[in-house]
Amino acid sequence: MNLTLALPSLPLHTGHRQTPAFNQMLRYGRWQPQPCRPSEFYRRHLWKGSILQQAKRIAGIAPNRPAAFASPFYQEMGMHSAGITAGRHLAISPHEAQRWCAELSSFYQDEHWAFVPLLNDLWLALMPSENHTEQPDWQVTPAPDIGNQIGPADQACGNDAPTWLAKQTEIQMWLHQHPLNAERRRQGLPPVNVLWLWQDLTGNADSDIIFSNSPWAAFSPTPVRPVPDNFGDLQQILNQLSENPDNCLILQDDFTLCGSESHTSLLQHWEQTWFAPLWQALNQRRLHRLTLATEQGTLHLIPRSHLAFWRTAGKFERKFG
């Protein structure tokens, strides 16, 4: 079996005494630099084909209906910058997502726009077209690539960019005075004051089975299961399948959701549940290939990797620098 651990934000520069197996992987693995943006990372591992078409199918929308994704954000304006908090950190409830989408659909009824909640923090914006097949012509930074700020380079370009800007501005004003945001402030929650409209992402994933708790995995056409608690549980699950998959992917967002100060304890947890048993299985030839993937690149290991005795301890610290 070939197993890929796709762990965005996995810290590769630091070795700890409490993570000997992880340190060995970094020491003996073959490092392939391949920096990419978050959206590229997800579509490389989770999606095959169009994520927008998959979202339409899940939502029961006709495949030829023009649409875009709409991601709710909280934007806090500073003197020289605008800080952004992504929707997954805003504790948006299903009731709020449904109400916002229903009222936005009513607000834009005359323009034949409609909004559909896919997830609490990811919606679809459905748009009119004379022949119901034309996608809007704007290119804009996708939501996964919006970091802590929205800059000029993130704005849309293309023939329909003025429409994009007009809708962004109008919806922002509409959200500013919405009663749900007043209630969120009373509850000590940040308001939702931006709805970021962005286009499709096309993926080229080739895994036979995916284990992931990431919300982005909901749009994978490949069968997706929750991430097992440890490598032993994964083996039991695979043994129960009628056909053993050749290429297995585990994608987990743990490291993106915690601060850098929590990375050490999280690494120790992964050491016990995954890295140590995987390193053992690899050396015992129970794994054909192990790949650790991050946004910085990929680390490839095979059963013979640990025989490279000339790779001295600590070399991994220079490898990823």
CSV table of C-alpha atoms in Angstrom, one decimal:
chain,number,residue,atom,x,y,z
A,1,MET,CA,0.0,0.0,0.0
A,2,ASN,CA,1.1,3.5,-0.8
A,3,LEU,CA,0.1,6.0,2.0
A,4,THR,CA,0.1,9.8,1.8
A,5,LEU,CA,-0.2,11.9,4.9
A,6,ALA,CA,-1.2,15.4,3.7
A,7,LEU,CA,-0.8,17.7,6.6
A,8,PRO,CA,-1.0,21.4,5.8
A,9,SER,CA,1.1,23.6,8.1
A,10,LEU,CA,3.1,20.6,9.4
A,11,PRO,CA,6.2,22.1,11.0
A,12,LEU,CA,9.2,20.6,9.3
A,13,HIS,CA,12.0,22.8,10.6
A,14,THR,CA,12.0,21.6,14.3
A,15,GLY,CA,13.0,18.3,15.7
A,16,HIS,CA,12.1,17.2,19.2
A,17,ARG,CA,13.4,14.6,21.5
A,18,GLN,CA,9.8,13.4,22.0
A,19,THR,CA,9.4,12.7,18.2
A,20,PRO,CA,12.2,10.3,17.3
A,21,ALA,CA,10.2,8.5,14.5
A,22,PHE,CA,9.3,11.9,12.9
A,23,ASN,CA,12.9,13.0,13.2
A,24,GLN,CA,14.0,9.8,11.4
A,25,MET,CA,11.5,10.4,8.6
A,26,LEU,CA,12.9,13.9,8.1
A,27,ARG,CA,16.4,12.6,8.2
A,28,TYR,CA,16.1,9.7,5.7
A,29,GLY,CA,13.3,10.9,3.4
A,30,ARG,CA,13.8,12.2,-0.1
A,31,TRP,CA,12.7,15.8,0.0
A,32,GLN,CA,11.0,17.3,-3.1
A,33,PRO,CA,10.4,21.0,-2.8
A,34,GLN,CA,7.0,21.9,-4.3
A,35,PRO,CA,5.7,25.1,-2.7
A,36,CYS,CA,2.1,25.7,-3.4
A,37,ARG,CA,-0.8,27.8,-2.2
A,38,PRO,CA,-3.5,26.2,0.1
A,39,SER,CA,-6.0,26.0,-2.8
A,40,GLU,CA,-3.4,24.2,-4.9
A,41,PHE,CA,-2.6,21.8,-2.0
A,42,TYR,CA,-6.3,20.8,-1.5
A,43,ARG,CA,-7.1,20.4,-5.2
A,44,ARG,CA,-3.9,18.3,-5.6
A,45,HIS,CA,-5.1,15.8,-3.0
A,46,LEU,CA,-8.8,16.0,-2.6
A,47,TRP,CA,-10.5,16.8,-5.9
A,48,LYS,CA,-10.5,15.3,-9.3
A,49,GLY,CA,-12.1,17.6,-11.8
A,50,SER,CA,-14.3,20.6,-10.9
A,51,ILE,CA,-15.1,21.3,-7.2
A,52,LEU,CA,-17.8,23.7,-8.4
A,53,GLN,CA,-19.6,20.9,-10.4
A,54,GLN,CA,-19.3,18.6,-7.4
A,55,ALA,CA,-20.8,21.3,-5.2
A,56,LYS,CA,-23.7,21.8,-7.6
A,57,ARG,CA,-24.4,18.1,-7.7
A,58,ILE,CA,-24.5,17.9,-3.9
A,59,ALA,CA,-26.8,20.9,-3.7
A,60,GLY,CA,-29.1,19.6,-6.5
A,61,ILE,CA,-28.2,22.5,-8.8
A,62,ALA,CA,-28.3,22.0,-12.6
A,63,PRO,CA,-24.7,21.6,-13.9
A,64,ASN,CA,-25.0,24.3,-16.4
A,65,ARG,CA,-26.3,27.0,-14.0
A,66,PRO,CA,-23.8,29.8,-13.7
A,67,ALA,CA,-22.5,29.9,-10.1
A,68,ALA,CA,-19.6,30.9,-7.8
A,69,PHE,CA,-18.6,30.1,-4.3
A,70,ALA,CA,-19.4,32.6,-1.5
A,71,SER,CA,-17.3,32.5,1.7
A,72,PRO,CA,-18.4,34.5,4.7
A,73,PHE,CA,-15.5,36.4,6.5
A,74,TYR,CA,-15.0,38.8,9.3
A,75,GLN,CA,-12.9,41.8,8.2
A,76,GLU,CA,-11.5,44.1,10.9
A,77,MET,CA,-10.3,47.4,9.5
A,78,GLY,CA,-7.1,48.8,10.9
A,79,MET,CA,-5.3,52.1,10.1
A,80,HIS,CA,-3.1,50.6,7.4
A,81,SER,CA,-4.6,47.1,6.8
A,82,ALA,CA,-7.7,44.9,7.0
A,83,GLY,CA,-7.4,41.8,9.1
A,84,ILE,CA,-9.5,38.8,8.0
A,85,THR,CA,-10.9,35.9,10.0
A,86,ALA,CA,-12.2,32.9,7.9
A,87,GLY,CA,-15.7,31.6,8.3
A,88,ARG,CA,-14.6,28.3,9.9
A,89,HIS,CA,-13.4,30.3,12.9
A,90,LEU,CA,-16.6,32.4,13.3
A,91,ALA,CA,-18.9,29.7,14.7
A,92,ILE,CA,-21.6,30.3,12.1
A,93,SER,CA,-24.7,28.3,13.0
A,94,PRO,CA,-26.8,26.4,10.4
A,95,HIS,CA,-29.7,28.8,11.3
A,96,GLU,CA,-27.6,31.8,10.5
A,97,ALA,CA,-26.3,30.4,7.2
A,98,GLN,CA,-29.8,29.5,6.1
A,99,ARG,CA,-31.3,32.8,7.1
A,100,TRP,CA,-28.5,34.8,5.4
A,101,CYS,CA,-28.8,32.9,2.2
A,102,ALA,CA,-32.6,33.1,2.1
A,103,GLU,CA,-32.6,36.8,2.8
A,104,LEU,CA,-29.9,37.5,0.2
A,105,SER,CA,-31.9,35.5,-2.3
A,106,SER,CA,-34.9,37.7,-1.5
A,107,PHE,CA,-32.8,40.9,-1.7
A,108,TYR,CA,-31.5,40.0,-5.2
A,109,GLN,CA,-34.7,38.4,-6.4
A,110,ASP,CA,-35.2,41.1,-9.2
A,111,GLU,CA,-31.7,40.4,-10.4
A,112,HIS,CA,-32.3,36.6,-10.4
A,113,TRP,CA,-29.4,35.9,-8.0
A,114,ALA,CA,-29.9,33.2,-5.4
A,115,PHE,CA,-27.7,31.9,-2.5
A,116,VAL,CA,-27.6,28.3,-1.2
A,117,PRO,CA,-25.7,27.2,1.9
A,118,LEU,CA,-23.4,24.2,1.2
A,119,LEU,CA,-21.7,24.4,4.6
A,120,ASN,CA,-22.2,26.9,7.4
A,121,ASP,CA,-19.1,28.8,6.2
A,122,LEU,CA,-19.4,28.1,2.4
A,123,TRP,CA,-22.3,29.0,0.2
A,124,LEU,CA,-23.2,29.0,-3.5
A,125,ALA,CA,-24.1,32.1,-5.4
A,126,LEU,CA,-26.3,31.3,-8.4
A,127,MET,CA,-26.4,33.8,-11.2
A,128,PRO,CA,-28.6,34.5,-14.2
A,129,SER,CA,-27.6,34.1,-17.8
A,130,GLU,CA,-29.4,34.5,-21.1
A,131,ASN,CA,-28.6,30.9,-22.0
A,132,HIS,CA,-28.0,29.6,-18.5
A,133,THR,CA,-24.5,28.3,-19.4
A,134,GLU,CA,-22.2,31.3,-19.2
A,135,GLN,CA,-19.9,31.5,-16.2
A,136,PRO,CA,-19.1,35.1,-15.0
A,137,ASP,CA,-15.8,36.3,-16.4
A,138,TRP,CA,-13.8,37.2,-13.3
A,139,GLN,CA,-10.6,35.8,-11.8
A,140,VAL,CA,-10.1,36.3,-8.1
A,141,THR,CA,-8.1,34.8,-5.3
A,142,PRO,CA,-10.0,31.7,-3.9
A,143,ALA,CA,-11.0,31.7,-0.3
A,144,PRO,CA,-8.5,29.1,0.9
A,145,ASP,CA,-5.7,31.5,-0.2
A,146,ILE,CA,-7.0,34.5,1.6
A,147,GLY,CA,-4.7,34.7,4.6
A,148,ASN,CA,-5.0,37.3,7.4
A,149,GLN,CA,-5.5,40.2,5.0
A,150,ILE,CA,-7.2,41.1,1.7
A,151,GLY,CA,-4.8,43.1,-0.5
A,152,PRO,CA,-5.1,44.8,-3.9
A,153,ALA,CA,-3.8,41.7,-5.6
A,154,ASP,CA,-6.8,39.7,-4.3
A,155,GLN,CA,-9.3,41.8,-6.2
A,156,ALA,CA,-11.0,40.4,-9.3
A,157,CYS,CA,-9.9,41.0,-12.9
A,158,GLY,CA,-11.7,40.1,-16.1
A,159,ASN,CA,-14.6,41.4,-18.1
A,160,ASP,CA,-17.1,41.0,-15.3
A,161,ALA,CA,-14.9,42.4,-12.6
A,162,PRO,CA,-17.1,45.5,-12.1
A,163,THR,CA,-20.0,43.2,-11.4
A,164,TRP,CA,-17.9,41.3,-8.8
A,165,LEU,CA,-16.8,44.6,-7.1
A,166,ALA,CA,-20.4,46.0,-7.1
A,167,LYS,CA,-21.8,42.8,-5.5
A,168,GLN,CA,-18.9,42.6,-2.9
A,169,THR,CA,-19.5,46.2,-1.9
A,170,GLU,CA,-23.3,46.0,-1.8
A,171,ILE,CA,-23.4,42.7,0.2
A,172,GLN,CA,-20.8,44.1,2.7
A,173,MET,CA,-23.2,47.1,3.3
A,174,TRP,CA,-26.1,44.8,3.6
A,175,LEU,CA,-24.4,42.6,6.2
A,176,HIS,CA,-23.2,45.6,8.2
A,177,GLN,CA,-26.7,46.4,9.3
A,178,HIS,CA,-28.1,42.9,9.5
A,179,PRO,CA,-29.9,41.9,12.7
A,180,LEU,CA,-28.0,38.6,13.0
A,181,ASN,CA,-24.7,40.6,13.3
A,182,ALA,CA,-26.2,42.7,16.0
A,183,GLU,CA,-27.1,39.5,17.9
A,184,ARG,CA,-23.6,38.1,17.3
A,185,ARG,CA,-22.1,41.2,18.9
A,186,ARG,CA,-24.3,40.9,21.9
A,187,GLN,CA,-23.1,37.3,22.3
A,188,GLY,CA,-19.5,38.3,22.0
A,189,LEU,CA,-19.1,36.8,18.5
A,190,PRO,CA,-17.4,38.6,15.6
A,191,PRO,CA,-19.9,39.7,12.9
A,192,VAL,CA,-19.9,38.3,9.4
A,193,ASN,CA,-19.3,41.4,7.3
A,194,VAL,CA,-17.8,40.2,4.0
A,195,LEU,CA,-19.0,37.6,1.6
A,196,TRP,CA,-16.1,36.7,-0.7
A,197,LEU,CA,-17.2,35.5,-4.2
A,198,TRP,CA,-14.7,33.2,-5.9
A,199,GLN,CA,-14.5,30.8,-8.8
A,200,ASP,CA,-14.0,27.1,-9.5
A,201,LEU,CA,-10.9,25.0,-8.7
A,202,THR,CA,-10.0,22.0,-10.8
A,203,GLY,CA,-8.2,19.1,-9.1
A,204,ASN,CA,-6.1,16.1,-10.2
A,205,ALA,CA,-6.2,13.9,-7.1
A,206,ASP,CA,-5.7,10.2,-7.8
A,207,SER,CA,-6.2,8.5,-4.4
A,208,ASP,CA,-8.3,5.3,-4.2
A,209,ILE,CA,-9.7,6.2,-0.8
A,210,ILE,CA,-9.5,9.3,1.3
A,211,PHE,CA,-9.6,9.7,5.1
A,212,SER,CA,-10.2,13.3,6.1
A,213,ASN,CA,-12.1,15.5,8.6
A,214,SER,CA,-11.4,18.6,6.5
A,215,PRO,CA,-14.6,20.5,5.4
A,216,TRP,CA,-13.0,20.6,1.9
A,217,ALA,CA,-13.2,16.9,1.7
A,218,ALA,CA,-17.0,17.1,1.4
A,219,PHE,CA,-16.5,18.0,-2.3
A,220,SER,CA,-14.3,15.1,-3.2
A,221,PRO,CA,-15.7,12.6,-5.7
A,222,THR,CA,-13.5,9.9,-4.2
A,223,PRO,CA,-15.0,8.0,-1.2
A,224,VAL,CA,-14.2,9.9,2.0
A,225,ARG,CA,-14.2,8.5,5.5
A,226,PRO,CA,-13.3,10.1,8.9
A,227,VAL,CA,-9.6,10.0,9.9
A,228,PRO,CA,-9.0,7.0,12.1
A,229,ASP,CA,-7.6,7.6,15.6
A,230,ASN,CA,-4.3,5.8,14.8
A,231,PHE,CA,-2.5,3.6,12.3
A,232,GLY,CA,-3.8,0.4,13.8
A,233,ASP,CA,-7.4,1.5,13.3
A,234,LEU,CA,-6.6,2.4,9.7
A,235,GLN,CA,-5.3,-1.1,9.1
A,236,GLN,CA,-8.4,-2.7,10.6
A,237,ILE,CA,-10.6,-0.5,8.3
A,238,LEU,CA,-8.6,-1.4,5.2
A,239,ASN,CA,-8.7,-5.1,6.1
A,240,GLN,CA,-12.5,-5.0,6.1
A,241,LEU,CA,-12.7,-3.6,2.6
A,242,SER,CA,-13.6,-6.0,-0.2
A,243,GLU,CA,-10.6,-4.6,-2.2
A,244,ASN,CA,-7.5,-3.2,-0.7
A,245,PRO,CA,-6.8,0.3,-2.1
A,246,ASP,CA,-3.3,0.8,-3.7
A,247,ASN,CA,-3.2,4.6,-2.9
A,248,CYS,CA,-4.6,5.8,0.4
A,249,LEU,CA,-4.7,9.4,1.5
A,250,ILE,CA,-5.0,10.9,5.0
A,251,LEU,CA,-5.6,14.7,4.9
A,252,GLN,CA,-5.9,16.4,8.2
A,253,ASP,CA,-6.1,20.1,9.0
A,254,ASP,CA,-5.0,19.8,12.7
A,255,PHE,CA,-1.9,22.0,12.3
A,256,THR,CA,-3.7,24.8,10.5
A,257,LEU,CA,-6.2,25.2,13.3
A,258,CYS,CA,-3.8,25.6,16.2
A,259,GLY,CA,-1.2,28.3,17.0
A,260,SER,CA,2.5,27.7,16.7
A,261,GLU,CA,2.8,27.2,20.4
A,262,SER,CA,0.5,24.1,20.2
A,263,HIS,CA,2.5,22.5,17.3
A,264,THR,CA,4.8,20.7,19.8
A,265,SER,CA,2.1,18.9,21.7
A,266,LEU,CA,0.3,18.1,18.4
A,267,LEU,CA,3.5,16.7,16.9
A,268,GLN,CA,3.9,14.4,20.0
A,269,HIS,CA,0.3,13.2,19.5
A,270,TRP,CA,1.0,12.4,15.9
A,271,GLU,CA,4.3,10.7,16.9
A,272,GLN,CA,2.4,8.2,19.1
A,273,THR,CA,-0.6,7.6,16.8
A,274,TRP,CA,0.9,7.8,13.3
A,275,PHE,CA,4.6,8.6,12.9
A,276,ALA,CA,6.1,5.8,15.1
A,277,PRO,CA,3.9,3.0,13.9
A,278,LEU,CA,4.2,4.1,10.3
A,279,TRP,CA,8.0,4.2,10.6
A,280,GLN,CA,8.0,0.7,12.0
A,281,ALA,CA,5.6,-0.5,9.3
A,282,LEU,CA,7.8,1.0,6.6
A,283,ASN,CA,11.0,-0.6,7.9
A,284,GLN,CA,9.2,-4.0,8.2
A,285,ARG,CA,8.1,-3.6,4.5
A,286,ARG,CA,4.4,-3.5,5.4
A,287,LEU,CA,4.2,-0.2,3.5
A,288,HIS,CA,5.4,0.2,-0.1
A,289,ARG,CA,5.8,3.9,0.1
A,290,LEU,CA,5.0,6.7,2.6
A,291,THR,CA,4.7,10.3,1.6
A,292,LEU,CA,4.4,13.3,3.9
A,293,ALA,CA,2.9,16.2,2.0
A,294,THR,CA,2.8,19.9,3.0
A,295,GLU,CA,2.4,23.2,1.2
A,296,GLN,CA,6.3,23.4,1.1
A,297,GLY,CA,6.7,20.1,-0.7
A,298,THR,CA,6.7,16.3,-0.3
A,299,LEU,CA,8.9,13.9,1.7
A,300,HIS,CA,9.1,10.4,0.1
A,301,LEU,CA,10.1,7.3,2.1
A,302,ILE,CA,10.4,3.7,1.0
A,303,PRO,CA,11.4,0.6,3.0
A,304,ARG,CA,15.1,1.0,2.1
A,305,SER,CA,15.2,4.7,3.2
A,306,HIS,CA,16.6,4.0,6.6
A,307,LEU,CA,19.6,2.2,5.0
A,308,ALA,CA,21.0,5.6,3.9
A,309,PHE,CA,23.5,5.7,6.9
A,310,TRP,CA,25.4,8.7,5.4
A,311,ARG,CA,22.5,11.0,6.1
A,312,THR,CA,23.7,12.3,9.5
A,313,ALA,CA,21.3,13.2,12.3
A,314,GLY,CA,20.2,16.8,12.1
A,315,LYS,CA,20.5,17.0,8.3
A,316,PHE,CA,16.8,17.4,8.1
A,317,GLU,CA,17.1,20.8,9.8
A,318,ARG,CA,19.1,22.0,6.8
A,319,LYS,CA,17.0,20.1,4.2
A,320,PHE,CA,13.9,22.3,4.7
A,321,GLY,CA,15.7,25.6,5.3
